[in-house]
mmCIF file of C-alpha atoms and ligand atoms in Angstrom:
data_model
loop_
_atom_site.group_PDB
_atom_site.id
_atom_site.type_symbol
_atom_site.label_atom_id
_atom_site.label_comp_id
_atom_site.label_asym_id
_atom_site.label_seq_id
_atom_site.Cartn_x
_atom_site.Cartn_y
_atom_site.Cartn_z
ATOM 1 C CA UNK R 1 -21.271 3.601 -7.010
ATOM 2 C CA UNK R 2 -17.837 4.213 -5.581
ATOM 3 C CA UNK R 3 -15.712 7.475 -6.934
ATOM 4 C CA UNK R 4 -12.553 7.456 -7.932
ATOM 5 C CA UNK R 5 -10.317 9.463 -5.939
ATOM 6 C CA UNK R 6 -6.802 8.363 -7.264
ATOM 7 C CA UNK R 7 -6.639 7.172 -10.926
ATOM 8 C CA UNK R 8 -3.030 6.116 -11.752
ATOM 9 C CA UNK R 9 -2.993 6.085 -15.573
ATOM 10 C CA UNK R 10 0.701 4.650 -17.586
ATOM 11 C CA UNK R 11 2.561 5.232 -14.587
ATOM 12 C CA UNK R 12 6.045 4.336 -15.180
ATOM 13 C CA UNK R 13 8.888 4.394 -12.621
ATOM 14 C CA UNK R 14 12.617 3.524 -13.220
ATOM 15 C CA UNK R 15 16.081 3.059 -10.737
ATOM 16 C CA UNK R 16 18.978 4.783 -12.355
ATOM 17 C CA UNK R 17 21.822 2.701 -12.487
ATOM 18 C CA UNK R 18 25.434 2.654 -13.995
ATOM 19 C CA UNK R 19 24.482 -0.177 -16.239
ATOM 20 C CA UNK R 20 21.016 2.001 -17.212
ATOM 21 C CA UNK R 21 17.472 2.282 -16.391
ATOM 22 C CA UNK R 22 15.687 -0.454 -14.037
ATOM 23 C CA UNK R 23 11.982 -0.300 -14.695
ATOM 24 C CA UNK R 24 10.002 -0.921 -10.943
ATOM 25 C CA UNK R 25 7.094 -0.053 -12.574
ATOM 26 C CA UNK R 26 5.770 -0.767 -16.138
ATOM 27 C CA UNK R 27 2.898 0.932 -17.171
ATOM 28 C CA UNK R 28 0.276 1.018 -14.146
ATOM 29 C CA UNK R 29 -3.644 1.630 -14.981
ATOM 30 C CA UNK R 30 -5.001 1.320 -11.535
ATOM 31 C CA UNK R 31 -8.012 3.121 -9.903
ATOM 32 C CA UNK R 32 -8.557 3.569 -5.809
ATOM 33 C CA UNK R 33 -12.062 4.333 -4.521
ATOM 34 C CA UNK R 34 -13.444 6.531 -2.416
ATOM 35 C CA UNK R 35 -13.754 5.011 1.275
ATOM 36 C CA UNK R 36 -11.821 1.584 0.034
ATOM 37 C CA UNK R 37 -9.617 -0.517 0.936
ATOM 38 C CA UNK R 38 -7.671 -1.767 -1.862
ATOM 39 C CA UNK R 39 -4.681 -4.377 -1.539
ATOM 40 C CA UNK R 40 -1.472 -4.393 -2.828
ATOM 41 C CA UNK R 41 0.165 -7.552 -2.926
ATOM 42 C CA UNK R 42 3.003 -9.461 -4.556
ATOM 43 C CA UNK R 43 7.035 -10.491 -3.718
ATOM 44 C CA UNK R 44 9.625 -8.159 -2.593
ATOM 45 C CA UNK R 45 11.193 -6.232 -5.401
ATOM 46 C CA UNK R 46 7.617 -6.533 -7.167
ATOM 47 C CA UNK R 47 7.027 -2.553 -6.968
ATOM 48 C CA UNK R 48 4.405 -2.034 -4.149
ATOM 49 C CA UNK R 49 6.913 0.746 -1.952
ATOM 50 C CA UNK R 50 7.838 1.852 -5.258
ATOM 51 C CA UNK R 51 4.649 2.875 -6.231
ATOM 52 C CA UNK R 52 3.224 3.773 -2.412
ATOM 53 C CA UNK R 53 6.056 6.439 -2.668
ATOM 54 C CA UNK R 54 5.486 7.887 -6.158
ATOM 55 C CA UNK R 55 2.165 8.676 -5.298
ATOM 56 C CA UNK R 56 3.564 11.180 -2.631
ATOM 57 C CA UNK R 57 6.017 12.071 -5.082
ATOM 58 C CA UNK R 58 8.992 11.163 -1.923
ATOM 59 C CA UNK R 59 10.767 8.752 -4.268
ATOM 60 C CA UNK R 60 14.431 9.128 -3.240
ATOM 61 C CA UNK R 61 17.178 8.741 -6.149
ATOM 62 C CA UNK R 62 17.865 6.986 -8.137
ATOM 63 C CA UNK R 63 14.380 6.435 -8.891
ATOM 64 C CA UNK R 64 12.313 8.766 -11.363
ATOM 65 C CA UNK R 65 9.115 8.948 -12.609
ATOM 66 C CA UNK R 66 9.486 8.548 -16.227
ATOM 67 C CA UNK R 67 5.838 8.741 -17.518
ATOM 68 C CA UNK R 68 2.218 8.527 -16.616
ATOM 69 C CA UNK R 69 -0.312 10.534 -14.532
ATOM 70 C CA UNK R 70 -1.924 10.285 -10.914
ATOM 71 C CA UNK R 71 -4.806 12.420 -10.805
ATOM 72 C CA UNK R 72 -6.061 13.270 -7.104
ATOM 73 C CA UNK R 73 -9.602 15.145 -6.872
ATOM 74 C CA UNK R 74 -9.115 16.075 -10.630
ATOM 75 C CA UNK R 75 -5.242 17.443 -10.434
ATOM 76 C CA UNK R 76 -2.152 15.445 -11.365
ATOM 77 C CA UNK R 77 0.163 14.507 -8.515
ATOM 78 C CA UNK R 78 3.143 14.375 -10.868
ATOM 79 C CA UNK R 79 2.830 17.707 -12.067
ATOM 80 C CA UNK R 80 2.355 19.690 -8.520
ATOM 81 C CA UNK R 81 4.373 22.301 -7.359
ATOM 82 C CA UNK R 82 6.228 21.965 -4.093
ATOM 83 C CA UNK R 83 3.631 24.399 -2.479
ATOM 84 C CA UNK R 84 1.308 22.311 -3.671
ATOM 85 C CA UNK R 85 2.935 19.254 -2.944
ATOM 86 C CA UNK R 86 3.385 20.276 0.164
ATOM 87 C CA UNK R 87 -0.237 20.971 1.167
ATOM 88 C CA UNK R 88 -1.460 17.868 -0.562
ATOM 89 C CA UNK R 89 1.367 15.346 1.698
ATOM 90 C CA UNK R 90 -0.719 14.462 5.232
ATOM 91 C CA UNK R 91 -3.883 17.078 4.361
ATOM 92 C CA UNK R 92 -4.890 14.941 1.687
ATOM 93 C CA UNK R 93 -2.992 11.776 0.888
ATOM 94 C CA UNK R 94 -0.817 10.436 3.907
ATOM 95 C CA UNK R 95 1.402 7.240 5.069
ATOM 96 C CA UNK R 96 2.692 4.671 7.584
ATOM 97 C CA UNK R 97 5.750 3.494 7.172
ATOM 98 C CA UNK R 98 7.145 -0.037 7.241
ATOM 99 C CA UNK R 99 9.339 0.600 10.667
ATOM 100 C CA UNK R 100 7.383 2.999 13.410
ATOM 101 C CA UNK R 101 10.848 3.184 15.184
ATOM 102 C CA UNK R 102 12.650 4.408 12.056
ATOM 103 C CA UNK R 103 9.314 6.799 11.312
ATOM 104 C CA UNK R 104 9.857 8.346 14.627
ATOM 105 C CA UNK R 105 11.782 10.845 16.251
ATOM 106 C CA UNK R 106 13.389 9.412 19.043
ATOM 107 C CA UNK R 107 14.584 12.727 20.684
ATOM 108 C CA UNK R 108 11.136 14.535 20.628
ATOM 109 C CA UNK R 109 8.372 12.748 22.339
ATOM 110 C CA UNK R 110 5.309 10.887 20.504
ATOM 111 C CA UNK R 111 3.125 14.151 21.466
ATOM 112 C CA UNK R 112 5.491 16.821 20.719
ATOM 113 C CA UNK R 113 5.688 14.794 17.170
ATOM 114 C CA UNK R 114 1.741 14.796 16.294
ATOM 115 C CA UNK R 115 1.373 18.488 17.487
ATOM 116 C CA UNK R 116 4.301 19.756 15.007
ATOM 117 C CA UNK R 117 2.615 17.470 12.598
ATOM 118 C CA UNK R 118 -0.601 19.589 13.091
ATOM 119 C CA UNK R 119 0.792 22.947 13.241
ATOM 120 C CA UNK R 120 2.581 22.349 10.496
ATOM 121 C CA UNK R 121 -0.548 22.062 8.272
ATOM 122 C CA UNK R 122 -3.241 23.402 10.030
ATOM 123 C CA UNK R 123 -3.994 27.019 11.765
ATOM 124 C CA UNK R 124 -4.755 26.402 15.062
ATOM 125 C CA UNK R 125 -2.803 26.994 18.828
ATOM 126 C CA UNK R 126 -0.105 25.023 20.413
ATOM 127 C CA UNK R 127 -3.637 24.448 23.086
ATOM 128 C CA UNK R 128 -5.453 23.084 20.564
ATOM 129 C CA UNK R 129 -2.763 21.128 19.097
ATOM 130 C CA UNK R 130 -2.166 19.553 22.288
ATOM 131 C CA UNK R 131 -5.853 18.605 22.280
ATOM 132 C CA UNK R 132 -6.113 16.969 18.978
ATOM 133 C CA UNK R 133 -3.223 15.022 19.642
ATOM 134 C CA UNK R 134 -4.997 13.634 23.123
ATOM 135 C CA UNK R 135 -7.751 12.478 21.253
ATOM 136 C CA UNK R 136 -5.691 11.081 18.177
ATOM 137 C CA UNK R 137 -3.994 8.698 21.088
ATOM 138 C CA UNK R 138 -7.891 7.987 22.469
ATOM 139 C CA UNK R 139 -8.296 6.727 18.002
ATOM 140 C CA UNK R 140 -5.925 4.427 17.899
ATOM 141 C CA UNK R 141 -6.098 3.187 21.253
ATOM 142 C CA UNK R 142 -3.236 4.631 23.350
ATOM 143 C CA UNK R 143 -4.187 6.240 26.652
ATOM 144 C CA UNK R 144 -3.416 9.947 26.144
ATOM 145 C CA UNK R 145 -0.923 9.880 29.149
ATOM 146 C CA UNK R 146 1.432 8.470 26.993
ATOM 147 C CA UNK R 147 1.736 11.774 25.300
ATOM 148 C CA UNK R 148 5.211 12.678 27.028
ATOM 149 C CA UNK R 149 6.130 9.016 26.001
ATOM 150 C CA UNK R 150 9.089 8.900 23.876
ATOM 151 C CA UNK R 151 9.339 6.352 21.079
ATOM 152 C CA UNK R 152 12.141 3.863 23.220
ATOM 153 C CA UNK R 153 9.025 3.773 26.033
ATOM 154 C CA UNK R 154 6.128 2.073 23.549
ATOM 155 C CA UNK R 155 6.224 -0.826 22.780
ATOM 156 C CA UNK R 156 6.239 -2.209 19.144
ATOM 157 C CA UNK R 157 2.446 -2.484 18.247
ATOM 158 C CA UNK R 158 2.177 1.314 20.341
ATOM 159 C CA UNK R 159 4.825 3.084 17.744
ATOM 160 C CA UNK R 160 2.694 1.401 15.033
ATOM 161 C CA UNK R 161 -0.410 3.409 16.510
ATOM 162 C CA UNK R 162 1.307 6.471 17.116
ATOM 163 C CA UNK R 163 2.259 6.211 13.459
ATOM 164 C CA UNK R 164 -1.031 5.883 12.491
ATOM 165 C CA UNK R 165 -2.420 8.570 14.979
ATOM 166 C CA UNK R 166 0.508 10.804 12.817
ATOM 167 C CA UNK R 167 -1.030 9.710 9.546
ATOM 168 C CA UNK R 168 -4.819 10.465 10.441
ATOM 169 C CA UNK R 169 -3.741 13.709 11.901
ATOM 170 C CA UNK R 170 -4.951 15.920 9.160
ATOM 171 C CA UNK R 171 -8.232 13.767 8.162
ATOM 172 C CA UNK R 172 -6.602 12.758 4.756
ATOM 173 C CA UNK R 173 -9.386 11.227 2.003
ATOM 174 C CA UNK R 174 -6.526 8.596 1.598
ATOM 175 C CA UNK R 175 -3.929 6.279 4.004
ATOM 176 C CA UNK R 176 -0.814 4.668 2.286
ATOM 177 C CA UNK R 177 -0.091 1.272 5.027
ATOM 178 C CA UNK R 178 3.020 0.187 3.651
ATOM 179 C CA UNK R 179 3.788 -2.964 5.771
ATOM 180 C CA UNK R 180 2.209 -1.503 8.775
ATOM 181 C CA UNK R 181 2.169 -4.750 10.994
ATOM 182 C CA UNK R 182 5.275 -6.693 9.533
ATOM 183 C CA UNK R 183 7.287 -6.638 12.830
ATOM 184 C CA UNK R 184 4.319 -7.514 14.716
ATOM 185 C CA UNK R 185 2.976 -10.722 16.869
ATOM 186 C CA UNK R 186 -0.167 -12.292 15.003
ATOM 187 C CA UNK R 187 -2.283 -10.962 17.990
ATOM 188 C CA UNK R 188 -1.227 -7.461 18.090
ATOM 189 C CA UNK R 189 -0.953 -7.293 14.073
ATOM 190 C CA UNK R 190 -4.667 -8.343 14.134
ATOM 191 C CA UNK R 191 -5.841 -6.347 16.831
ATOM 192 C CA UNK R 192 -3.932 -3.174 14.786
ATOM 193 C CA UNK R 193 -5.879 -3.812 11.851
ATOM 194 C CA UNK R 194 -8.911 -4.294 12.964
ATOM 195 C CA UNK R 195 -8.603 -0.791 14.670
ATOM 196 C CA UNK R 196 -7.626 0.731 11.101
ATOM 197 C CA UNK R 197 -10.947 -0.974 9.333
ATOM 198 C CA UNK R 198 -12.577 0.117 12.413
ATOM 199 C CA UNK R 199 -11.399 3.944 11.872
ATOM 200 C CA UNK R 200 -11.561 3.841 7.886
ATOM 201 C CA UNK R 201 -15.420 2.599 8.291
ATOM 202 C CA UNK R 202 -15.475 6.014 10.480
ATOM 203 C CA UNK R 203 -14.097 8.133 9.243
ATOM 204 C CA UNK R 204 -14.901 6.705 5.257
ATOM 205 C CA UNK R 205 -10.723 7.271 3.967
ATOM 206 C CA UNK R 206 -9.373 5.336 1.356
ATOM 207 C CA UNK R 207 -6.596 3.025 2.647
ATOM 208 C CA UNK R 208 -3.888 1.386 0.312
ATOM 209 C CA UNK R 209 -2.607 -1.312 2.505
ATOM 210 C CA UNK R 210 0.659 -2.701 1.031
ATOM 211 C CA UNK R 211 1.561 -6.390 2.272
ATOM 212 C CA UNK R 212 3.757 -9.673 0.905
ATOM 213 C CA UNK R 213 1.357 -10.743 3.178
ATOM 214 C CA UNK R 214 -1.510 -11.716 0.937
ATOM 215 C CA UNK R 215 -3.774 -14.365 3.319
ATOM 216 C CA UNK R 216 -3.953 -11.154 5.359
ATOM 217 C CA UNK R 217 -4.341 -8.578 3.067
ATOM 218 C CA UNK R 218 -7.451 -10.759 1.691
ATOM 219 C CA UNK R 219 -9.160 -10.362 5.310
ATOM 220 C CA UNK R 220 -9.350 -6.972 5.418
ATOM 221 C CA UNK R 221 -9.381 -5.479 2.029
ATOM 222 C CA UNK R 222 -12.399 -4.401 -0.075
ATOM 223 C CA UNK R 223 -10.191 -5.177 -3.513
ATOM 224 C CA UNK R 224 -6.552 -6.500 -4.369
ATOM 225 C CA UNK R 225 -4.126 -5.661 -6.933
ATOM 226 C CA UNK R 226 -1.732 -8.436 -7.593
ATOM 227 C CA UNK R 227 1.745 -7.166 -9.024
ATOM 228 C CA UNK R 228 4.992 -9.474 -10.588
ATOM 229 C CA UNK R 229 8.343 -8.167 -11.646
ATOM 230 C CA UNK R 230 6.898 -4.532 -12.099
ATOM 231 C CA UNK R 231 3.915 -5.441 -13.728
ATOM 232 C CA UNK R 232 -0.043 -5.550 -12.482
ATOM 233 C CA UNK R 233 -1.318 -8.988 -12.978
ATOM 234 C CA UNK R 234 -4.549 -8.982 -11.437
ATOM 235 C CA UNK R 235 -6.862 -6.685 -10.078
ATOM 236 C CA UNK R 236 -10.164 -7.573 -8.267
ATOM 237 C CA UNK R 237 -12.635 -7.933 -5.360
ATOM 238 C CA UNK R 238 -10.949 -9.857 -2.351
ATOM 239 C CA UNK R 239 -13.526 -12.421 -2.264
ATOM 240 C CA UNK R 240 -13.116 -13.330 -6.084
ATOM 241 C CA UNK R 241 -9.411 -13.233 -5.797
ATOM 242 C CA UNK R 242 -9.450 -15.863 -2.494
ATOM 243 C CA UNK R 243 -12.326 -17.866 -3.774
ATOM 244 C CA UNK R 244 -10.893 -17.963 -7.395
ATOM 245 C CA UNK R 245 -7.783 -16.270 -8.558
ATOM 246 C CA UNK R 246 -7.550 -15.754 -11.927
ATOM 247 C CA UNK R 247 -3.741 -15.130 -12.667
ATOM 248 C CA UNK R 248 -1.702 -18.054 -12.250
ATOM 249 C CA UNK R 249 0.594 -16.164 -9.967
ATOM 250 C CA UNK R 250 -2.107 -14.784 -7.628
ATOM 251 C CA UNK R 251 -3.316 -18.709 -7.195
ATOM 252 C CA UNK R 252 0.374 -19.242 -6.121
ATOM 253 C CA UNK R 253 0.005 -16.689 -3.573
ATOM 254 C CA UNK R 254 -2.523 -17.958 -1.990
ATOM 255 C CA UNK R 255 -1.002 -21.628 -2.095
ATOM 256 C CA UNK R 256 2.033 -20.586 -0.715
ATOM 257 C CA UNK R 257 0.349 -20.056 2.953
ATOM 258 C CA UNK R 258 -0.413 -22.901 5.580
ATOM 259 C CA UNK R 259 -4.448 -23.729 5.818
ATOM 260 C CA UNK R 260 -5.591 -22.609 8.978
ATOM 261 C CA UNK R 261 -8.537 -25.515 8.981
ATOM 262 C CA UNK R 262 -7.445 -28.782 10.597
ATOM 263 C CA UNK R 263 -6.435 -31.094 7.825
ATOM 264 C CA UNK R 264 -6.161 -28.348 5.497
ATOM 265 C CA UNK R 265 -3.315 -28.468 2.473
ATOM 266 C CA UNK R 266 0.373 -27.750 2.895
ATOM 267 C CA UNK R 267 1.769 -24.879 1.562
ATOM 268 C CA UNK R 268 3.431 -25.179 -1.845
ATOM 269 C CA UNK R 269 5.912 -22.700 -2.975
ATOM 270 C CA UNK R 270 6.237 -21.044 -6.368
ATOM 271 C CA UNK R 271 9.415 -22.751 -8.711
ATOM 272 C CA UNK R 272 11.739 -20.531 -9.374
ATOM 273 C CA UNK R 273 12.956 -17.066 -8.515
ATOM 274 C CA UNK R 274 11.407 -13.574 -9.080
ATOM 275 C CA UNK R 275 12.042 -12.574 -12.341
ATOM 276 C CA UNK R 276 15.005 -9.913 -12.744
ATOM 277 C CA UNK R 277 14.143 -6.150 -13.554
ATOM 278 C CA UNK R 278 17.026 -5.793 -15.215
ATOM 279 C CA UNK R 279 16.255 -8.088 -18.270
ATOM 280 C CA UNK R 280 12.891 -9.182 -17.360
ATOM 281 C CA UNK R 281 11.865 -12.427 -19.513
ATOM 282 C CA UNK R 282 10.019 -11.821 -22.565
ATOM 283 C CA UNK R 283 6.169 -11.645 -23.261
ATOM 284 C CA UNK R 284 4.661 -12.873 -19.619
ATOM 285 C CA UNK R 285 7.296 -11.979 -16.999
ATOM 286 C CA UNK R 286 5.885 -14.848 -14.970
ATOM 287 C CA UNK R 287 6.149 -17.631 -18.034
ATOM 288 C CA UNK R 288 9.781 -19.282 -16.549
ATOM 289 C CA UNK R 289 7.910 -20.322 -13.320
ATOM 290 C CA UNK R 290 4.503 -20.299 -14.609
ATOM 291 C CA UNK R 291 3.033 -24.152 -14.801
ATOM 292 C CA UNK R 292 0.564 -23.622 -16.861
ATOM 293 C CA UNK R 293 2.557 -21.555 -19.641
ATOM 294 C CA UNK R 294 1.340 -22.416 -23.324
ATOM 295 C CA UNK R 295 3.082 -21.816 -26.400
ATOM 296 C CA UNK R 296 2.530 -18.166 -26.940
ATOM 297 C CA UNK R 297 3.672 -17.099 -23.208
ATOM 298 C CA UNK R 298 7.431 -16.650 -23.662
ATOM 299 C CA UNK R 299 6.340 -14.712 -26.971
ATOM 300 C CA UNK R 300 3.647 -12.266 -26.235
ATOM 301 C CA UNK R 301 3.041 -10.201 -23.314
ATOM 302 C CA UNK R 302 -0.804 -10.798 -22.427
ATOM 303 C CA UNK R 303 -2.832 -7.840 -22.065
ATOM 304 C CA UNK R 304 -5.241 -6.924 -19.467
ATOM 305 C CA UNK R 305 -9.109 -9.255 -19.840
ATOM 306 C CA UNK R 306 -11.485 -8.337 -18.023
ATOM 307 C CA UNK R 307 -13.143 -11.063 -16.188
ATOM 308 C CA UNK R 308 -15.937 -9.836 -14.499
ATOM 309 C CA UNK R 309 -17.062 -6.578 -13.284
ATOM 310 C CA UNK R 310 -13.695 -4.952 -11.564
ATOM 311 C CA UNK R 311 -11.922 -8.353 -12.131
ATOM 312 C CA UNK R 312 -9.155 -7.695 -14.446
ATOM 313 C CA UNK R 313 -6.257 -10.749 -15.145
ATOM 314 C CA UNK R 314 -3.188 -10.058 -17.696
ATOM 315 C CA UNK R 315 -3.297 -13.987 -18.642
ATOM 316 C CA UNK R 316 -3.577 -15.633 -21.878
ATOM 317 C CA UNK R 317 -5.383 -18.462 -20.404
ATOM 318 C CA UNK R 318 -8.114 -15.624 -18.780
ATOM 319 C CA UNK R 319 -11.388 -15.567 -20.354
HETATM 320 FE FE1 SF4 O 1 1.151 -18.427 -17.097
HETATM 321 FE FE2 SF4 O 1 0.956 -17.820 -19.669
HETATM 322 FE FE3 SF4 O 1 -0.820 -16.843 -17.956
HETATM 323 FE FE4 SF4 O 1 1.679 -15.949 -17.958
HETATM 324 S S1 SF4 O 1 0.193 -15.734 -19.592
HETATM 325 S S2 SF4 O 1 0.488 -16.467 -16.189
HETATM 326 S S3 SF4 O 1 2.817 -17.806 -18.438
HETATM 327 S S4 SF4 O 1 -0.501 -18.987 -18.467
#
């Protein structure tokens, strides 16, 4: 049996405005495994950078963590120290960001950037450094030459790698992907991930991988966690939530992406707009665009059922 190694319990995050608190996250019960790969999907504004960045604690303002715990290896995240914080950022929980080109430092070349990264956390020589970072280009598929490269001289799916060579510097037990491929070409975003399953099998981290991109996210995550307007809204193995979503809004997900088969369906879009944050609609966020809303949606917010065994839906209609 898998171990926890993250257990996000109440988590609540808010945006500070003029006109008052913004909740981007409501509540959050959600466990990540040792050695998985667990999905997080849903529309922008939905709270999946939100929630990638309050696990690292590098929320800027005006978001604050306003409740809740995140308990890593038995401590809680949201009560660390800086010093602790600081040796617990890259050593044990680390993260690509959505933009390798904004991620990097485009004054200081690619190698120069993963040796500070390991001298910053680790004892060991400028030599050895140097080393590592050779064989951290060798990981992810960059010929170590390229170490004098500066971030202007890779191309796009390179500074991707050389963000991810950053991240797995320090053997972390966990890898936050938050839209790692989203400025990609299909055949280098698909070629990039299958390198990161390849390296997570490997090297046995836990990856979150956070995507709008759900079709995707399906093929190479172990689980998925589905969220809407701030909210979780399903939770599951990746094969149950392709072959049979459970949440109304997970099912339009899916059928808002074109078949690949020949002949396959069209792609049908969800009605209506994301629902605001700052007056969210009562009991089931998702009832104003939900086509199968009964009577008791608009008035009751539906609780988490559990479906099957690490299948979770917050439906009234899930049994
Ligand atoms: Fe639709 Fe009601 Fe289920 Fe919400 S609770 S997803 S409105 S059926």
């Amino acid at each position: 049996m898998p171990e926890p190694i993250i257990e996000i319990r109440d988590l609540c995050v808010d945006y500070v405005t003029d006109s008052g608190p913004v909740r981007a996250i409501d509540r959050l019960n959600l466990v990540v495994e040792s050695g998985e790969v667990l999905g997080i999907a849903g529309e922008s504004g939905s709270g999946k950078t939100t929630l990638a960045k309050a696990l690292l604690r590098i929320l800027p303002p005006p978001a604050v963590i306003t409740g809740g715990e995140v308990i890593f290896k038995g401590r809680d995240i949201l009560a660390m120290d800086d010093e602790e914080l600081r040796r617990m950022r890259w050593r044990e929980i680390s993260m690509v960001f959505q933009s390798a080109m904004d991620a990097l430092n485009p004054v200081i070349s690619v190698g120069e950037q993963i040796t500070d990264t390991l001298l910053a956390h680790d004892e060991c020589s400028a030599e050895e450094a140097r080393e590592r970072a050779g064989k951290l280009l060798d990981l992810v598929g960059i010929p170590r030459d390229r170490l004098g490269s500066y971030a202007h001289q890779l191309s796009g799916g390179m500074r991707q790698r050389v963000g991810i060579a950053i991240a797995l510097a320090m053997r972390p037990s966990v890898v936050i992907l938050d839209e790692p491929t989203t400025a990609l070409d299909v055949i280098v975003e698909r070629e990039i991930l299958e390198r990161i399953r390849e390296l997570q099998r490997e090297f046995g981290f836990a990856v979150i991988f956070i995507t709008h991109d759900l079709a995707r996210m399906l093929q190479v995550s172990d689980r998925v966690a589905v969220f809407y307007a701030a909210r979780l809204v399903e939770v599951g193995p990746a094969g149950e939530l392709r072959g049979a979503p459970r949440h109304p809004y997970t099912e339009g997900l899916l059928q808002a992406f074109p078949s690949v088969k020949p002949g396959g369906r069209e792609p049908k879009s969800i009605p209506g707009q994301p629902a605001s944050l700052v007056n969210p609609p009562s009991g089931c966020r998702f009832h104003p665009r939900c086509e199968r809303a009964i009577e008791i949606c608009p008035k009751e917010e539906p609780g988490p059922t559990e479906i099957g065994p690490g299948h979770v839906a917050a439906c009234h209609l899930a049994k």
